[in-house]
Amino acid sequence: QVQLVESGGGLVQAGGSLRLSCAASGSIFSINFMGWYRQAPGKQRELVALISSSGRTNYADSGKGRFTISRDNAKNTVSLQMNSLKPVDTAVYSCYAHHNGYDYWGLGTQVTVSS
């Protein structure tokens, strides 16, 4: 089983940056995929970015060129660097892991971008 705890959310002005971190219980080296999803009020949850155990990344079009996902297997963390933030990026961001056929989610961290 995998437990995920996010940190780093907050309030930022448009054009600013935030870095989200996700601490995973146990070793994440063997977790196939980790990533970030987000859900804005009144909208469905959507993918932000994924990273495989080999470091291969996949980004939603909305974040390409602005967001960077990374993982540190030694520290059991996955991070999301978000630059040039826009008000439309306002959402609850949740850490995600896919391991041994199961999906795991953190509780989420609020990101609010003011105009």
JSON list of C-alpha atoms in Angstrom, two decimals:
[
{"chain": "A", "resi": 1, "resn": "GLN", "atom": "CA", "xyz": [0.00, 0.00, 0.00]},
{"chain": "A", "resi": 2, "resn": "VAL", "atom": "CA", "xyz": [1.13, 3.53, -0.73]},
{"chain": "A", "resi": 3, "resn": "GLN", "atom": "CA", "xyz": [0.33, 6.66, 1.26]},
{"chain": "A", "resi": 4, "resn": "LEU", "atom": "CA", "xyz": [0.79, 10.07, -0.30]},
{"chain": "A", "resi": 5, "resn": "VAL", "atom": "CA", "xyz": [0.99, 13.44, 1.45]},
{"chain": "A", "resi": 6, "resn": "GLU", "atom": "CA", "xyz": [1.12, 16.68, -0.51]},
{"chain": "A", "resi": 7, "resn": "SER", "atom": "CA", "xyz": [2.57, 20.03, 0.47]},
{"chain": "A", "resi": 8, "resn": "GLY", "atom": "CA", "xyz": [3.40, 23.35, -1.14]},
{"chain": "A", "resi": 9, "resn": "GLY", "atom": "CA", "xyz": [0.03, 24.71, -2.19]},
{"chain": "A", "resi": 10, "resn": "GLY", "atom": "CA", "xyz": [-1.04, 28.25, -1.52]},
{"chain": "A", "resi": 11, "resn": "LEU", "atom": "CA", "xyz": [-2.07, 31.58, -2.96]},
{"chain": "A", "resi": 12, "resn": "VAL", "atom": "CA", "xyz": [-0.02, 33.18, -5.71]},
{"chain": "A", "resi": 13, "resn": "GLN", "atom": "CA", "xyz": [-0.53, 36.00, -8.19]},
{"chain": "A", "resi": 14, "resn": "ALA", "atom": "CA", "xyz": [-0.84, 35.31, -11.89]},
{"chain": "A", "resi": 15, "resn": "GLY", "atom": "CA", "xyz": [2.58, 34.85, -13.42]},
{"chain": "A", "resi": 16, "resn": "GLY", "atom": "CA", "xyz": [4.03, 33.51, -10.20]},
{"chain": "A", "resi": 17, "resn": "SER", "atom": "CA", "xyz": [5.40, 30.10, -9.33]},
{"chain": "A", "resi": 18, "resn": "LEU", "atom": "CA", "xyz": [4.70, 27.33, -6.85]},
{"chain": "A", "resi": 19, "resn": "ARG", "atom": "CA", "xyz": [6.37, 24.03, -6.16]},
{"chain": "A", "resi": 20, "resn": "LEU", "atom": "CA", "xyz": [4.27, 21.12, -4.97]},
{"chain": "A", "resi": 21, "resn": "SER", "atom": "CA", "xyz": [5.81, 18.13, -3.26]},
{"chain": "A", "resi": 22, "resn": "CYS", "atom": "CA", "xyz": [4.44, 14.70, -2.53]},
{"chain": "A", "resi": 23, "resn": "ALA", "atom": "CA", "xyz": [5.96, 12.45, 0.09]},
{"chain": "A", "resi": 24, "resn": "ALA", "atom": "CA", "xyz": [5.28, 8.76, -0.40]},
{"chain": "A", "resi": 25, "resn": "SER", "atom": "CA", "xyz": [5.44, 6.13, 2.30]},
{"chain": "A", "resi": 26, "resn": "GLY", "atom": "CA", "xyz": [7.98, 3.43, 1.64]},
{"chain": "A", "resi": 27, "resn": "SER", "atom": "CA", "xyz": [10.24, 3.21, -1.34]},
{"chain": "A", "resi": 28, "resn": "ILE", "atom": "CA", "xyz": [8.83, 4.71, -4.53]},
{"chain": "A", "resi": 29, "resn": "PHE", "atom": "CA", "xyz": [11.52, 3.19, -6.70]},
{"chain": "A", "resi": 30, "resn": "SER", "atom": "CA", "xyz": [9.24, 0.37, -7.74]},
{"chain": "A", "resi": 31, "resn": "ILE", "atom": "CA", "xyz": [6.12, 2.47, -8.29]},
{"chain": "A", "resi": 32, "resn": "ASN", "atom": "CA", "xyz": [5.46, 2.44, -11.99]},
{"chain": "A", "resi": 33, "resn": "PHE", "atom": "CA", "xyz": [3.77, 5.80, -12.34]},
{"chain": "A", "resi": 34, "resn": "MET", "atom": "CA", "xyz": [3.44, 8.82, -10.13]},
{"chain": "A", "resi": 35, "resn": "GLY", "atom": "CA", "xyz": [1.93, 12.13, -10.95]},
{"chain": "A", "resi": 36, "resn": "TRP", "atom": "CA", "xyz": [-0.40, 14.99, -10.27]},
{"chain": "A", "resi": 37, "resn": "TYR", "atom": "CA", "xyz": [-4.05, 15.53, -11.01]},
{"chain": "A", "resi": 38, "resn": "ARG", "atom": "CA", "xyz": [-6.16, 18.59, -10.29]},
{"chain": "A", "resi": 39, "resn": "GLN", "atom": "CA", "xyz": [-9.81, 19.37, -9.82]},
{"chain": "A", "resi": 40, "resn": "ALA", "atom": "CA", "xyz": [-11.28, 22.83, -10.11]},
{"chain": "A", "resi": 41, "resn": "PRO", "atom": "CA", "xyz": [-14.68, 23.70, -8.59]},
{"chain": "A", "resi": 42, "resn": "GLY", "atom": "CA", "xyz": [-17.49, 22.31, -10.70]},
{"chain": "A", "resi": 43, "resn": "LYS", "atom": "CA", "xyz": [-15.13, 20.42, -13.00]},
{"chain": "A", "resi": 44, "resn": "GLN", "atom": "CA", "xyz": [-13.91, 16.86, -13.34]},
{"chain": "A", "resi": 45, "resn": "ARG", "atom": "CA", "xyz": [-10.51, 15.81, -12.12]},
{"chain": "A", "resi": 46, "resn": "GLU", "atom": "CA", "xyz": [-7.91, 16.08, -14.86]},
{"chain": "A", "resi": 47, "resn": "LEU", "atom": "CA", "xyz": [-4.38, 14.93, -15.39]},
{"chain": "A", "resi": 48, "resn": "VAL", "atom": "CA", "xyz": [-1.61, 17.47, -14.91]},
{"chain": "A", "resi": 49, "resn": "ALA", "atom": "CA", "xyz": [1.55, 15.38, -15.32]},
{"chain": "A", "resi": 50, "resn": "LEU", "atom": "CA", "xyz": [2.86, 11.83, -14.94]},
{"chain": "A", "resi": 51, "resn": "ILE", "atom": "CA", "xyz": [6.34, 10.42, -14.49]},
{"chain": "A", "resi": 52, "resn": "SER", "atom": "CA", "xyz": [7.36, 6.80, -14.86]},
{"chain": "A", "resi": 53, "resn": "SER", "atom": "CA", "xyz": [9.87, 4.89, -12.77]},
{"chain": "A", "resi": 54, "resn": "SER", "atom": "CA", "xyz": [12.38, 5.40, -15.57]},
{"chain": "A", "resi": 55, "resn": "GLY", "atom": "CA", "xyz": [11.79, 9.16, -15.60]},
{"chain": "A", "resi": 56, "resn": "ARG", "atom": "CA", "xyz": [9.66, 9.36, -18.70]},
{"chain": "A", "resi": 57, "resn": "THR", "atom": "CA", "xyz": [7.20, 12.26, -18.40]},
{"chain": "A", "resi": 58, "resn": "ASN", "atom": "CA", "xyz": [3.81, 13.09, -19.81]},
{"chain": "A", "resi": 59, "resn": "TYR", "atom": "CA", "xyz": [2.08, 16.46, -19.51]},
{"chain": "A", "resi": 60, "resn": "ALA", "atom": "CA", "xyz": [-1.40, 17.73, -20.18]},
{"chain": "A", "resi": 61, "resn": "ASP", "atom": "CA", "xyz": [-1.42, 20.39, -22.88]},
{"chain": "A", "resi": 62, "resn": "SER", "atom": "CA", "xyz": [-2.48, 22.97, -20.29]},
{"chain": "A", "resi": 63, "resn": "GLY", "atom": "CA", "xyz": [0.82, 22.67, -18.46]},
{"chain": "A", "resi": 64, "resn": "LYS", "atom": "CA", "xyz": [3.33, 22.03, -21.24]},
{"chain": "A", "resi": 65, "resn": "GLY", "atom": "CA", "xyz": [6.16, 24.53, -21.13]},
{"chain": "A", "resi": 66, "resn": "ARG", "atom": "CA", "xyz": [5.09, 25.80, -17.70]},
{"chain": "A", "resi": 67, "resn": "PHE", "atom": "CA", "xyz": [5.06, 22.76, -15.41]},
{"chain": "A", "resi": 68, "resn": "THR", "atom": "CA", "xyz": [7.87, 20.32, -14.67]},
{"chain": "A", "resi": 69, "resn": "ILE", "atom": "CA", "xyz": [7.41, 17.03, -12.84]},
{"chain": "A", "resi": 70, "resn": "SER", "atom": "CA", "xyz": [10.30, 15.25, -11.17]},
{"chain": "A", "resi": 71, "resn": "ARG", "atom": "CA", "xyz": [10.85, 12.41, -8.76]},
{"chain": "A", "resi": 72, "resn": "ASP", "atom": "CA", "xyz": [13.59, 11.65, -6.27]},
{"chain": "A", "resi": 73, "resn": "ASN", "atom": "CA", "xyz": [13.57, 7.95, -5.55]},
{"chain": "A", "resi": 74, "resn": "ALA", "atom": "CA", "xyz": [16.14, 8.32, -2.76]},
{"chain": "A", "resi": 75, "resn": "LYS", "atom": "CA", "xyz": [13.91, 10.81, -0.91]},
{"chain": "A", "resi": 76, "resn": "ASN", "atom": "CA", "xyz": [10.63, 9.13, -1.90]},
{"chain": "A", "resi": 77, "resn": "THR", "atom": "CA", "xyz": [9.25, 12.38, -3.27]},
{"chain": "A", "resi": 78, "resn": "VAL", "atom": "CA", "xyz": [7.57, 13.59, -6.41]},
{"chain": "A", "resi": 79, "resn": "SER", "atom": "CA", "xyz": [7.48, 17.29, -7.16]},
{"chain": "A", "resi": 80, "resn": "LEU", "atom": "CA", "xyz": [5.67, 19.59, -9.54]},
{"chain": "A", "resi": 81, "resn": "GLN", "atom": "CA", "xyz": [7.26, 22.92, -10.38]},
{"chain": "A", "resi": 82, "resn": "MET", "atom": "CA", "xyz": [4.63, 25.30, -11.72]},
{"chain": "A", "resi": 83, "resn": "ASN", "atom": "CA", "xyz": [5.69, 28.51, -13.41]},
{"chain": "A", "resi": 84, "resn": "SER", "atom": "CA", "xyz": [3.77, 31.28, -15.16]},
{"chain": "A", "resi": 85, "resn": "LEU", "atom": "CA", "xyz": [0.66, 30.35, -13.24]},
{"chain": "A", "resi": 86, "resn": "LYS", "atom": "CA", "xyz": [-2.73, 31.49, -14.49]},
{"chain": "A", "resi": 87, "resn": "PRO", "atom": "CA", "xyz": [-6.07, 31.93, -12.70]},
{"chain": "A", "resi": 88, "resn": "VAL", "atom": "CA", "xyz": [-7.35, 28.87, -14.64]},
{"chain": "A", "resi": 89, "resn": "ASP", "atom": "CA", "xyz": [-4.75, 26.79, -12.80]},
{"chain": "A", "resi": 90, "resn": "THR", "atom": "CA", "xyz": [-6.71, 27.31, -9.57]},
{"chain": "A", "resi": 91, "resn": "ALA", "atom": "CA", "xyz": [-7.67, 23.87, -8.27]},
{"chain": "A", "resi": 92, "resn": "VAL", "atom": "CA", "xyz": [-7.02, 21.22, -5.67]},
{"chain": "A", "resi": 93, "resn": "TYR", "atom": "CA", "xyz": [-3.90, 19.35, -6.77]},
{"chain": "A", "resi": 94, "resn": "SER", "atom": "CA", "xyz": [-3.62, 15.70, -5.76]},
{"chain": "A", "resi": 95, "resn": "CYS", "atom": "CA", "xyz": [-0.65, 13.40, -5.86]},
{"chain": "A", "resi": 96, "resn": "TYR", "atom": "CA", "xyz": [-1.22, 10.07, -7.63]},
{"chain": "A", "resi": 97, "resn": "ALA", "atom": "CA", "xyz": [0.53, 6.72, -7.74]},
{"chain": "A", "resi": 98, "resn": "HIS", "atom": "CA", "xyz": [-0.12, 3.55, -9.69]},
{"chain": "A", "resi": 99, "resn": "HIS", "atom": "CA", "xyz": [1.42, 0.52, -8.03]},
{"chain": "A", "resi": 100, "resn": "ASN", "atom": "CA", "xyz": [0.80, -3.19, -8.44]},
{"chain": "A", "resi": 101, "resn": "GLY", "atom": "CA", "xyz": [-2.43, -2.56, -10.32]},
{"chain": "A", "resi": 102, "resn": "TYR", "atom": "CA", "xyz": [-3.88, -0.13, -7.81]},
{"chain": "A", "resi": 103, "resn": "ASP", "atom": "CA", "xyz": [-4.36, 3.62, -7.88]},
{"chain": "A", "resi": 104, "resn": "TYR", "atom": "CA", "xyz": [-3.54, 5.75, -4.84]},
{"chain": "A", "resi": 105, "resn": "TRP", "atom": "CA", "xyz": [-4.35, 9.39, -4.12]},
{"chain": "A", "resi": 106, "resn": "GLY", "atom": "CA", "xyz": [-3.29, 11.98, -1.62]},
{"chain": "A", "resi": 107, "resn": "LEU", "atom": "CA", "xyz": [-5.80, 14.26, 0.05]},
{"chain": "A", "resi": 108, "resn": "GLY", "atom": "CA", "xyz": [-4.79, 17.20, -2.10]},
{"chain": "A", "resi": 109, "resn": "THR", "atom": "CA", "xyz": [-3.45, 20.70, -1.67]},
{"chain": "A", "resi": 110, "resn": "GLN", "atom": "CA", "xyz": [-5.18, 23.89, -2.73]},
{"chain": "A", "resi": 111, "resn": "VAL", "atom": "CA", "xyz": [-3.58, 26.12, -5.34]},
{"chain": "A", "resi": 112, "resn": "THR", "atom": "CA", "xyz": [-5.18, 29.51, -5.87]},
{"chain": "A", "resi": 113, "resn": "VAL", "atom": "CA", "xyz": [-3.97, 31.90, -8.55]},
{"chain": "A", "resi": 114, "resn": "SER", "atom": "CA", "xyz": [-5.25, 35.45, -8.31]},
{"chain": "A", "resi": 115, "resn": "SER", "atom": "CA", "xyz": [-5.53, 37.75, -11.31]}
]
